[in-house]
XYZ file of C-alpha atoms in Angstrom:
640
model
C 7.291 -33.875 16.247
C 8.771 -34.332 12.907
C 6.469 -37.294 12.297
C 3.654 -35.282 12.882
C 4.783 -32.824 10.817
C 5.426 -35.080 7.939
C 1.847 -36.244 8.264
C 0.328 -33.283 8.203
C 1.779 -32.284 5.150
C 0.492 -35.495 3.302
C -2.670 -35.521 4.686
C -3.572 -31.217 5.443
C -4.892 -29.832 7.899
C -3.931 -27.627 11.220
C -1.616 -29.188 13.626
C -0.281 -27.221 16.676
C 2.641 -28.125 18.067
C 4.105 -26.886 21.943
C 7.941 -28.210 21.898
C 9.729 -27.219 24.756
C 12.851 -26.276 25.189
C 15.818 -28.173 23.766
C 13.717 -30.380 21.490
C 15.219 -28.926 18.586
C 11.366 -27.521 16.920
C 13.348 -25.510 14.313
C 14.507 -28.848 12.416
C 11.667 -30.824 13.140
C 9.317 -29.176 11.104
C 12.296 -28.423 8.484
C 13.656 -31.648 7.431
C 10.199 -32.838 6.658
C 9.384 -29.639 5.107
C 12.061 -29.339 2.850
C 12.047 -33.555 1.790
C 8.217 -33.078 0.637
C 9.181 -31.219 -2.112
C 6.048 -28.670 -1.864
C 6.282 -25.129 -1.666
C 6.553 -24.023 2.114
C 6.056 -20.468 3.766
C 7.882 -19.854 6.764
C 7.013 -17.195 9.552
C 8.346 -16.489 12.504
C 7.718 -13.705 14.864
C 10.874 -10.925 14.486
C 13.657 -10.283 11.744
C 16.397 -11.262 14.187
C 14.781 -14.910 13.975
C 14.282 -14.460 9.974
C 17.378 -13.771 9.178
C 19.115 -16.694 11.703
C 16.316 -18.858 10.067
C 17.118 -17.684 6.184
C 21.043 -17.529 6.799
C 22.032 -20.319 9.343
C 19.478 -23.027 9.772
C 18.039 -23.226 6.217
C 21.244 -23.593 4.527
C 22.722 -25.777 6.700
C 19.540 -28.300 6.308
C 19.716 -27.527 2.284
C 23.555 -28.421 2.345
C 23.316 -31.794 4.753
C 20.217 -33.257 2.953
C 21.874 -32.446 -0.651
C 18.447 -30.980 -1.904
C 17.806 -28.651 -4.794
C 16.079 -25.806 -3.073
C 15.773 -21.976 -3.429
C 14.968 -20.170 -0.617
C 13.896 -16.537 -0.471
C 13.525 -13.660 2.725
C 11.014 -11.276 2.664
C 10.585 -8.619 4.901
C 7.979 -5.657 5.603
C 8.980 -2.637 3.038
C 10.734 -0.885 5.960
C 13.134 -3.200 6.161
C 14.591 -2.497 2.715
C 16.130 0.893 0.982
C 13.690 3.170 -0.863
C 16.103 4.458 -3.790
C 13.290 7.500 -4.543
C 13.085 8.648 -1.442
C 17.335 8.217 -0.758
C 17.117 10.872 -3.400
C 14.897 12.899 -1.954
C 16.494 12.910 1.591
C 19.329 15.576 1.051
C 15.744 17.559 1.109
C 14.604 17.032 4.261
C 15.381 19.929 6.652
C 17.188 18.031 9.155
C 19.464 16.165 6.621
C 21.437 19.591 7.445
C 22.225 18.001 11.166
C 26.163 16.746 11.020
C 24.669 13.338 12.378
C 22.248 12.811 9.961
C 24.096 13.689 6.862
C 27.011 11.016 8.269
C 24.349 8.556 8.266
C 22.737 9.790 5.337
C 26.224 9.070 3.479
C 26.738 5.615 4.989
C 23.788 4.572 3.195
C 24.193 6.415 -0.154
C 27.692 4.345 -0.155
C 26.503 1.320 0.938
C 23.439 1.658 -1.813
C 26.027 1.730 -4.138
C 26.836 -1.881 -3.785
C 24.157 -3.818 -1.731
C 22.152 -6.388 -3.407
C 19.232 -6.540 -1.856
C 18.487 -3.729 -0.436
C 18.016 -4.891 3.316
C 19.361 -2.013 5.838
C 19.924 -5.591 8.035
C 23.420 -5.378 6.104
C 24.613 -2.268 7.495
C 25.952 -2.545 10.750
C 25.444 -0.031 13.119
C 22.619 1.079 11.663
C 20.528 1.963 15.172
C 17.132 0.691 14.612
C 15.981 4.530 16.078
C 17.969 6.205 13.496
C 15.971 9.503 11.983
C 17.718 8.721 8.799
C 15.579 5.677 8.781
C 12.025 7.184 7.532
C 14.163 9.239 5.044
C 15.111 6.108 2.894
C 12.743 3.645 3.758
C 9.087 3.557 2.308
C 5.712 3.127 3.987
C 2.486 1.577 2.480
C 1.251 4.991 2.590
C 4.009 7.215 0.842
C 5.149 4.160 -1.785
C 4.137 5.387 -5.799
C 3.918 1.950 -6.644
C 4.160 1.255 -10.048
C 4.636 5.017 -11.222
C 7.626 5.451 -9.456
C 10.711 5.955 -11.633
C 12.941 3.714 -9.706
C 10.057 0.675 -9.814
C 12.078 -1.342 -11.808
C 15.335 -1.155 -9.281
C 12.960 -1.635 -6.290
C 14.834 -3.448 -3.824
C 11.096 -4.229 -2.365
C 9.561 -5.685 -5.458
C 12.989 -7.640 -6.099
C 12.655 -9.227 -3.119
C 8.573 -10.236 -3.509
C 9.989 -11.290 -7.111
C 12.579 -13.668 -5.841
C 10.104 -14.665 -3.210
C 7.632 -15.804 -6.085
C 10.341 -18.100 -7.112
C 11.703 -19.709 -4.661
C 10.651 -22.807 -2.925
C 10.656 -22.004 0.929
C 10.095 -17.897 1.713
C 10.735 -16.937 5.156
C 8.606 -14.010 6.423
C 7.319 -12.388 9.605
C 4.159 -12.290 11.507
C 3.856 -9.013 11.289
C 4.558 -8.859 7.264
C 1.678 -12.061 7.289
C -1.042 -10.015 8.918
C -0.530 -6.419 7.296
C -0.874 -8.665 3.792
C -3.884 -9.766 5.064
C -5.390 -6.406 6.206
C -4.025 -4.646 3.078
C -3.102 -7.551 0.696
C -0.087 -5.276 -0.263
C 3.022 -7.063 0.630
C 3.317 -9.469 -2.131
C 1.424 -12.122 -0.566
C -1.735 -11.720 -2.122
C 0.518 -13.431 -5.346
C 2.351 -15.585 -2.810
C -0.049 -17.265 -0.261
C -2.059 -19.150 -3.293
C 0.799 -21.111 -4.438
C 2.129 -22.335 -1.226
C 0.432 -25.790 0.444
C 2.371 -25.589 3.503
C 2.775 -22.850 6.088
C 4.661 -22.945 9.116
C 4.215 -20.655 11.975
C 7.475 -20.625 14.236
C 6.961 -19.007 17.513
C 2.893 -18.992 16.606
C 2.480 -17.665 20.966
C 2.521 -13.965 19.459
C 0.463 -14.683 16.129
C -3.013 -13.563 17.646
C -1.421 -10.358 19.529
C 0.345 -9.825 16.484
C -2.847 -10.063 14.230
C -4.958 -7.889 16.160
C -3.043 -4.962 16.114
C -3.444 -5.170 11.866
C -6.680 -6.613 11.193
C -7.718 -2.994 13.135
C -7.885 0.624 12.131
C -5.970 3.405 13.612
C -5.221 7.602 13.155
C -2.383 8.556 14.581
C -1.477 11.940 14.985
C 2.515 11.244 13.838
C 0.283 9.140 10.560
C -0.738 13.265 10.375
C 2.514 14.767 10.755
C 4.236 12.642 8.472
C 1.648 13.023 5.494
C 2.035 16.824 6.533
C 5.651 16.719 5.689
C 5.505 15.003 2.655
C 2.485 17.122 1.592
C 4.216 20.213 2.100
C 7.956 18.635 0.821
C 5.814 17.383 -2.714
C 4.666 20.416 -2.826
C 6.996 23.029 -2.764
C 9.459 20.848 -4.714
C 7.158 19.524 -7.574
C 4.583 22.584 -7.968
C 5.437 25.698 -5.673
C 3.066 28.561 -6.386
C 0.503 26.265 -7.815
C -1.402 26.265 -4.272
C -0.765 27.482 -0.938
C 0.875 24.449 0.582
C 1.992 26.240 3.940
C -1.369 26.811 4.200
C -3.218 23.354 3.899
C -0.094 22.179 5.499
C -1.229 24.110 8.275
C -4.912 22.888 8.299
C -3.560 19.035 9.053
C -0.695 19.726 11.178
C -3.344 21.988 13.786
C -5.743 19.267 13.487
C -3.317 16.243 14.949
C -1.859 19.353 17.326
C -5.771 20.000 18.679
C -6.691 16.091 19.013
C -3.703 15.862 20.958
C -4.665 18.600 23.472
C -7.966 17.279 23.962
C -6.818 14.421 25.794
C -4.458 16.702 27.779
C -2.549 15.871 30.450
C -4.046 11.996 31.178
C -0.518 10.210 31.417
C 0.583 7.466 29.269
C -0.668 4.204 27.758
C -3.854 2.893 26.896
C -7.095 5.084 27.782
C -10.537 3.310 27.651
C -12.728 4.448 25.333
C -16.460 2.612 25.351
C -18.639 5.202 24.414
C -18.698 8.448 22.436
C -15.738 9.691 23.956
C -12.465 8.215 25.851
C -12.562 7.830 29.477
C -12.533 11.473 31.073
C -12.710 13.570 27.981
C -14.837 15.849 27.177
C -17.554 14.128 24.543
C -18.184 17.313 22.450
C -14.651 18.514 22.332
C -13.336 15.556 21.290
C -16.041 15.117 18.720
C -15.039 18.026 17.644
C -11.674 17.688 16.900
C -12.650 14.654 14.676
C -14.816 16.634 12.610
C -12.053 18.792 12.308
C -9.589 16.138 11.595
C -11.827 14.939 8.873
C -12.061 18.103 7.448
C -8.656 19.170 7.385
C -7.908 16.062 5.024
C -10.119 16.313 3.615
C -9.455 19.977 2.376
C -5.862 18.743 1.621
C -7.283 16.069 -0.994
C -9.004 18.670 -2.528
C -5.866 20.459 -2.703
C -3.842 17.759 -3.987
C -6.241 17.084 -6.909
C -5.723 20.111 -8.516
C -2.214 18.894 -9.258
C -2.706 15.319 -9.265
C -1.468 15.267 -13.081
C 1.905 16.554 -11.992
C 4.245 13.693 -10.634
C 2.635 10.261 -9.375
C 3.766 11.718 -5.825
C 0.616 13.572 -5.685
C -1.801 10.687 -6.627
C -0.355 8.689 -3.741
C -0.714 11.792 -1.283
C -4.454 12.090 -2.262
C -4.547 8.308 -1.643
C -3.374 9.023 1.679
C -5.463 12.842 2.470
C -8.701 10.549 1.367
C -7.806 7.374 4.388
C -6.949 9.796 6.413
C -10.173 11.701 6.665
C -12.002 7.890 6.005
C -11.003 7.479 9.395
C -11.564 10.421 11.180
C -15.027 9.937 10.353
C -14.747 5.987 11.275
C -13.765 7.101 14.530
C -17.037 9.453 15.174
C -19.101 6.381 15.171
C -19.862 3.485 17.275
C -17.269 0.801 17.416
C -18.531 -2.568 15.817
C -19.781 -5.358 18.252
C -16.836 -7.723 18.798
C -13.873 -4.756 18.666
C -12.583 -3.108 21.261
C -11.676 0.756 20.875
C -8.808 2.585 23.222
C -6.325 5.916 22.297
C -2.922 4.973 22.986
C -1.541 8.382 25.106
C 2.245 9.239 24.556
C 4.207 12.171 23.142
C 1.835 11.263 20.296
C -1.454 9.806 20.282
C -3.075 6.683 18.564
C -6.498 5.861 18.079
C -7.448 2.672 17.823
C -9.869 -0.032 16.833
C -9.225 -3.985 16.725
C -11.072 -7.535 16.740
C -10.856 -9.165 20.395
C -8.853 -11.809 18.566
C -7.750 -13.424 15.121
C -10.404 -16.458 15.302
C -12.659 -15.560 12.449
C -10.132 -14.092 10.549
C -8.223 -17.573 10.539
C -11.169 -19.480 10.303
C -12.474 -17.751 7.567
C -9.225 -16.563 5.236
C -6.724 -19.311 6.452
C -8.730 -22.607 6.949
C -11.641 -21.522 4.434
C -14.587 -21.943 7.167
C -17.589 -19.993 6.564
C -19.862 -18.486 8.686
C -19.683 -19.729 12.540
C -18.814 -23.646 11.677
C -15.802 -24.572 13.383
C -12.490 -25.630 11.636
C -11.337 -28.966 11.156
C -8.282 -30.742 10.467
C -9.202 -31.184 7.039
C -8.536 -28.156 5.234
C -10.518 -27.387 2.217
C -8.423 -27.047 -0.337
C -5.580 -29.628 1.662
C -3.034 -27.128 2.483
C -0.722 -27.494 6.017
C -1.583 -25.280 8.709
C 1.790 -26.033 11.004
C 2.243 -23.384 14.690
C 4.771 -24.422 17.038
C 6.135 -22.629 19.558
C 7.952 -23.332 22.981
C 5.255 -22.258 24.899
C 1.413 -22.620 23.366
C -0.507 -22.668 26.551
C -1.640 -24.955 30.370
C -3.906 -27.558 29.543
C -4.155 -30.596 26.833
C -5.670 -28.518 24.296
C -3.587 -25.506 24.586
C -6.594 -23.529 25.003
C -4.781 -20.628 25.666
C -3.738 -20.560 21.902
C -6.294 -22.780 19.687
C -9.200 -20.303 21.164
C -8.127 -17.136 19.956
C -6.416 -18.039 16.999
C -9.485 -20.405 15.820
C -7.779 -23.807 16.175
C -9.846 -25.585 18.478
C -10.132 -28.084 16.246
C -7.110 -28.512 14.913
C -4.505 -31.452 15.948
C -2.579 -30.744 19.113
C 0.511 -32.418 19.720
C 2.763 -31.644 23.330
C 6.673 -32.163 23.190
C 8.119 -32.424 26.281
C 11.843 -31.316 27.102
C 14.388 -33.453 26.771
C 16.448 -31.470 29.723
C 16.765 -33.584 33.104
C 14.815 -30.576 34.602
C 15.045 -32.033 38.550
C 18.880 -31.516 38.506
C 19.408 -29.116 36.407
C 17.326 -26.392 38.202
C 15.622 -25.388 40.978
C 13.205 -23.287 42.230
C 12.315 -20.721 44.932
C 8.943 -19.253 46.769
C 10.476 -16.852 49.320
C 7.446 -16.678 51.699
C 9.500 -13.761 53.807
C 8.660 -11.007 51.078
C 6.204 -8.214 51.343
C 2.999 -8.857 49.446
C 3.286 -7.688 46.011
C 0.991 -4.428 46.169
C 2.742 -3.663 49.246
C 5.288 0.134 48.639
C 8.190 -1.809 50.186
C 7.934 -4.915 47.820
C 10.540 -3.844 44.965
C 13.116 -2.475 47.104
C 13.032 -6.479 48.932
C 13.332 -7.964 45.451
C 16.037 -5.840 44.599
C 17.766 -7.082 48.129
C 17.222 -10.572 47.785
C 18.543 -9.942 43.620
C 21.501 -8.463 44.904
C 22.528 -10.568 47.767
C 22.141 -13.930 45.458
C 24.013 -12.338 42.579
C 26.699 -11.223 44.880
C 26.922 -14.881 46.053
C 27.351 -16.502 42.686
C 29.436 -13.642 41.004
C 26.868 -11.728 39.296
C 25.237 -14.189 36.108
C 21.427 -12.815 37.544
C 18.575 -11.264 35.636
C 15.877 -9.495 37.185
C 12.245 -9.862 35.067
C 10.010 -7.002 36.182
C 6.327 -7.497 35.170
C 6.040 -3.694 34.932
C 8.337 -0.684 33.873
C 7.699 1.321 37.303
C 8.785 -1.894 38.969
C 12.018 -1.937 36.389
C 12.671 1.500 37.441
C 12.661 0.801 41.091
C 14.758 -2.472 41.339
C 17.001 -0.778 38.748
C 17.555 2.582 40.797
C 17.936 0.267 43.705
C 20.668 -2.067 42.723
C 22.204 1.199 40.899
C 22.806 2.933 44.348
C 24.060 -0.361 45.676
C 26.659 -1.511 42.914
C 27.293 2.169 41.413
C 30.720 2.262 40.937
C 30.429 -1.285 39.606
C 33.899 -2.948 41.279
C 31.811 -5.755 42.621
C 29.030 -6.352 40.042
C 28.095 -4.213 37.239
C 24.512 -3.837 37.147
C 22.385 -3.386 33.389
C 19.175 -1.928 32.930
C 17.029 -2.261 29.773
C 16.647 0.977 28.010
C 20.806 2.067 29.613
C 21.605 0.715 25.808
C 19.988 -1.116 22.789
C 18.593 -4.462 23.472
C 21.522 -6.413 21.598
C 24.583 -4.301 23.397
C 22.997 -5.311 26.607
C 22.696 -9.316 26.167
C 26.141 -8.897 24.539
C 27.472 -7.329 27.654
C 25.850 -9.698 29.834
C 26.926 -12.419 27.856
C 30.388 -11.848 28.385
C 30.158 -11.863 32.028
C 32.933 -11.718 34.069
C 35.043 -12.616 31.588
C 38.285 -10.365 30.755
C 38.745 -9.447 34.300
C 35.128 -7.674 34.560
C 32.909 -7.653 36.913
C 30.006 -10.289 36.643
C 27.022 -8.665 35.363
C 23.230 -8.202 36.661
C 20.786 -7.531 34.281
C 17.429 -6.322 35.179
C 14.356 -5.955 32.600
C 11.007 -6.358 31.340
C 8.592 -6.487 28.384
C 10.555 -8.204 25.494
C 13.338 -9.643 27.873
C 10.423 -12.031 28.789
C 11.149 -14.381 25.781
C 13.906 -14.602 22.602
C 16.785 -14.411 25.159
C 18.690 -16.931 24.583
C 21.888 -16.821 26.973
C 23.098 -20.361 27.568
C 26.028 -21.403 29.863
C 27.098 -20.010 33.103
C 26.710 -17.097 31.981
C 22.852 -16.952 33.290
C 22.041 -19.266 36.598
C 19.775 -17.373 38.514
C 16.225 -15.531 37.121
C 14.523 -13.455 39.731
C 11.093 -12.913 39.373
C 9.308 -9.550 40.823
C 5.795 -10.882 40.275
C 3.479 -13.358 38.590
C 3.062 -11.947 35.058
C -0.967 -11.234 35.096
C -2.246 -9.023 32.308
C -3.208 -5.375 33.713
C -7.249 -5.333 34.387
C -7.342 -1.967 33.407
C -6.257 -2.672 30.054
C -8.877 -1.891 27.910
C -8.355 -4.691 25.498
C -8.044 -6.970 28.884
C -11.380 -5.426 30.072
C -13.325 -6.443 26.923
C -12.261 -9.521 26.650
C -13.081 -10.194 30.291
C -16.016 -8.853 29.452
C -16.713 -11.198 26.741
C -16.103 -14.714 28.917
C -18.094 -13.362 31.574
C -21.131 -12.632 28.918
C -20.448 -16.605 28.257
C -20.843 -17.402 31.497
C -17.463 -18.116 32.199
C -14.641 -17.274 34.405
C -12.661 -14.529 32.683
C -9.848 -15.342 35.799
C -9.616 -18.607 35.334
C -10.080 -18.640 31.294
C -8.196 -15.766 30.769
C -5.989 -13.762 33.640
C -4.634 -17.669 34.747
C -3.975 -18.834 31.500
C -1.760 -15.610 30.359
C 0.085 -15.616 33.589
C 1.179 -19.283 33.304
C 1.895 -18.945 29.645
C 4.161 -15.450 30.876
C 5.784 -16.993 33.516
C 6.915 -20.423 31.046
C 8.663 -17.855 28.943
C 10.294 -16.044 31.863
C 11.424 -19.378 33.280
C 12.561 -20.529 30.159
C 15.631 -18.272 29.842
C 16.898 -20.136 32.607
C 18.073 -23.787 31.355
C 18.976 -23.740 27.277
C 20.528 -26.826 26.880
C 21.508 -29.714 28.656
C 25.164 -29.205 30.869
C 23.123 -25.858 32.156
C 22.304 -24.980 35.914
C 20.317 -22.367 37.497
C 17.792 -20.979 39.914
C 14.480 -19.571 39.486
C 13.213 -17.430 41.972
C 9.573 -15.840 42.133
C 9.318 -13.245 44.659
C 4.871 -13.119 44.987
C 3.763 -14.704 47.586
C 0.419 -15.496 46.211
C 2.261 -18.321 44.379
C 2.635 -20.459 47.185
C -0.259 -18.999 49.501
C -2.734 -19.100 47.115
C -4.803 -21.896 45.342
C -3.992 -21.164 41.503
C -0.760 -20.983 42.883
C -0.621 -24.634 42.216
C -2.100 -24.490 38.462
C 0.912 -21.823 37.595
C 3.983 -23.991 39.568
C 2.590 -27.040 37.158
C 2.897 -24.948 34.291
C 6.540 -24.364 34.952
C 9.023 -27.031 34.000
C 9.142 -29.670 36.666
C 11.998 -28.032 38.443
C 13.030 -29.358 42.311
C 11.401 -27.423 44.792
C 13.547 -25.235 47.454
C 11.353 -25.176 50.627
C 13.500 -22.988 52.718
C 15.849 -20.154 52.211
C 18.638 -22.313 53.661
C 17.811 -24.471 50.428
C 18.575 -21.419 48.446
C 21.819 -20.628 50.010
C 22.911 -23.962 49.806
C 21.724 -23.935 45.947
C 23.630 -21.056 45.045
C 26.990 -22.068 46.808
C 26.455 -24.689 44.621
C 26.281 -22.895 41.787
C 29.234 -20.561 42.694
C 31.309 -23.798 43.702
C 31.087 -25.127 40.626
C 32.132 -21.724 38.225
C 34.698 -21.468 40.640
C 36.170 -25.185 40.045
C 35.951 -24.996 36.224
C 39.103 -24.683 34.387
């Protein structure tokens, strides 16, 4: 891998890169990235893996190889202190609440001395902190340049010392919102960097959708509201009636809300003039009014625009805002799919089906429909690795949507002896998987195993009613937690959980079962005994009725192909490789997978998603799985 790596600096081009597990990606594409001596950008796909990339792996590479490099973090602008709006937060109504104004006072301490700026330094911080949107800034609410604490803005700081340095880590997330908005700092940033390097590149195109879209949310409402109404009684009270325009954008996001009513929560189709089950004139309706009621405010705000720079940015936002609301009253554009995202609030929104043009076209400098090559124009690296990229030779599952099908495609195999280090297990006993009774037998066959082997199980759901159920279940079983102590996601924060399970049944406690879903999937990384058996409910397929699953369905079929096997097969294997691969992280480790849907061994593409796993020995019978986990148990029991 590093070869290729090396290469594709010197020569340019895209290379993708699937390294499996225990290969050791991260310093294969570093050491050869650092000894070329260019300028590299680094991404990766959360600021958990920035900051282990910026503060352990980089410096330990810089140190051992003796080289002269500056390195540089950047993060989104929430990420960092907003010393304007710190000042402003003793003015926020519930900065009276005794939790809040302990917060509130953490930071104003810690502000005092911090550096940089990054709220990643205070510990304890909960990521779901209200204090958070009090002294953070958003692209919408930041005065930019007239702001009177521009020149010690720990944001521009950072995009300074990121223009400096030699190797800047970023995000995904920070890479794509540049390139919807081009206001991050990379606009400045991605022209003087000839190699980029996508870490963990499996999330890029989900990840690029969701920004190369438009969206009105009704909190995006609210919170312009507030700061409407907080600028305005603050910086020129009496000057216009600010409770009442206030009141004009706050009924608007309360009456698009009601229109939907009562239809549950997630993602609601919406093909045509009007979301799925909602009334087309009220709901055209409540646009218009949206629209207007920004518009109005903008109006507002301009008559005191001269004031304070706050007021230029708030008719910034009042103008977007009702930009759109009227967006939204017309047709969506050919290749984007439109849906309202239904919770306590409500989100509508608009994307691309995928990232391909935008990476042909802004990354690899294509124009038009011709297809990338290897050859980049202007001789940059184009470098995505990940773990997991994909089922077939070309990682088709990846190149596709992200516009790579040209590009060079390189398959690392694991260096783990995967035959006797793991095993794995097709119950053929259990109830089908749409059957009522099938959670409550996962959650038996979970508990019985765990019990066996001293807890060290976790329990992927593919859906949170699922995660509920085998959660509830195992709850009632092990409640007063003297034999196993069982962990559900969303009991604590993500971290405290894998902490506690970590620790195991170490310190005289109880050995621990974990049971989640969603993000649990992948980025766990729990190696040792701590983790020897993964129990999976069933095979990870996306939901059809996902509107964003329907179009793109939609889409293959229109080709003439097989949207199930192009698209529902694909994503499953690609799911279940990331669920598997909590199991084994390096090479003294043992385990058991289990996958508890039937289809996988009665099926014919049951076949396609067993090769996808790592070539794991097969358990044929359940006496095989007994006899697997005594085996496991046998051995924690004999270690010193």
């Amino acid at each position: 891998m590093a070869l290729a790596v090396a290469a594709s600096i010197e020569q340019g081009g895209a290379l993708v890169v699937e390294a499996g597990t225990g290969v050791g990606k991260t310093f294969a594409y570093l050491v050869p990235a650092l000894l070329s001596g260019e300028r590299v950008l680094l991404s990766t796909a959360t600021k958990t893996l920035q900051d282990q990339l910026f503060g352990r792996d980089l410096p330990r590479l810089v140190e051992v190889l003796g080289l002269p490099v500056r390195t540089a973090l950047l993060k989104g602008r929430g990420s960092y202190l907003c010393l304007h709006r710190m000042e402003q937060a003793r003015q926020d109504p519930t900065a009276g609440e005794r939790a809040v104004a302990a917060t509130l006072s953490r930071v104003e301490q810690w502000a005092q001395s911090t550096r940089s700026g990054d709220l990643a330094e205070l510990t304890g911080l909960d990521e779901r902190s209200p204090v958070l949107p009090l002294v953070t800034s958003t692209r919408d609410n930041c005065l930019g340049t007239q702001c009177p604490k521009f020149r010690a803005c720990h944001v521009n700081l950072a995009r300074r010392e990121a223009l400096a340095a030699d190797v800047v880590v970023i995000n995904h997330h920070l890479f794509f919102a540049d390139l919807a908005v081009r206001e991050s700092g990379m606009a400045e940033l991605l022209p003087t960097v000839r190699v980029a390097i996508f870490d963990e590149a499996h999330q890029l195109n989900e990840t690029g959708v969701q920004f190369l879209g438009t969206q009105l949310g009704t909190s995006q409402l609210l919170d312009f509201t507030r700061d409407m109404l907080g600028a305005g009684l603050q910086l020129a009270r009496g000057l216009v009636d600010w409770q009442q325009v206030a009141a004009g954008t706050e009924r608007a996001a309360r009456d698009l809300r009601l229109v939907i009513g009562r239809s549950g929560t997630g993602r609601l189709r919406w093909a045509g003039e009007a979301p799925d089950g909602i009334d087309p004139t009220a709901w055209q309706d409540a646009l218009d009014a949206t629209r207007l009621a920004c518009e109005q405010a903008a109006e507002a705000i301009a008559t005191v625009s001269e004031i304070a720079p706050d007021f230029q940015r708030l008719h910034e936002r009042a103008a977007t805002l009702a930009e759109r609301a009227l967006r939204f009253t017309r047709p969506c554009d050919g290749d984007s799919v439109r849906w309202v995202d239904v919770g306590q609030q409500l989100r509508l929104m608009e994307s691309p089906l995928d990232i391909a043009q935008t990476v042909r076209t802004r990354l690899l400098k294509r124009r038009g429909d011709a297809a990338p090559s290897p050859q980049d124009d202007d001789g940059r690296a184009w470098i995505f690795t990940s773990a997991t990229l994909g089922d077939d030779a070309r990682l088709s599952w990846f190149t596709e949507p992200c516009g790579l099908q040209e590009a060079q495609v390189l398959r690392v195999g694991s260096p783990f002896d995967y035959p006797s280090q793991a095993a794995v297990y097709l119950p053929r006993e259990l109830p089908k998987p749409n059957d009522p009774g099938h959670s409550q037998s996962v959650a038996r066959l979970a508990a019985a195993a765990a019990l066996r082997i001293g807890g060290r199980t976790m329990v992927l759901t593919t859906t949170l009613r699922a995660l509920r159920a085998i959660g509830e279940d195992l709850l009632r079983r092990f409640g007063d937690g003297s034999q196993l102590e069982v962990l559900v996601q969303g009991q604590w924060p993500k971290r405290r959980l894998i902490e506690r399970f970590r620790e195991g049944d170490s310190h005289g406690r109880p050995g621990c079962l974990l049971v989640a879903s969603a993000s649990f999937w992948e980025g766990v990384d729990v190696p040792g005994d701590a983790l020897q058996l993964v129990v999976i409910d069933k095979l990870p397929f996306p939901p059809p009725g996902d509107p964003v699953v329907e179009a793109r369905s939609q889409r293959l079929e229109g080709q003439g192909r097989s949207s199930f096997n192009d698209y529902f097969i694909p994503e499953a294997a690609v799911a279940l490789k990331q669920g598997a691969g909590r199991l084994i992280r390096r090479e003294s480790d043992r385990g058991v997978l289990v996958v508890c849907d039937t289809r996988m061994a009665s099926m014919g593409y049951g076949r396609r998603l067993l090769a996808a796993l790592p070539p794991m020995r097969r358990l044929s019978t359940s006496a095989d799985f007994e006899a697997a986990l005594e085996a496991l148990r046998s051995d924690a029991t004999s270690e010193p």
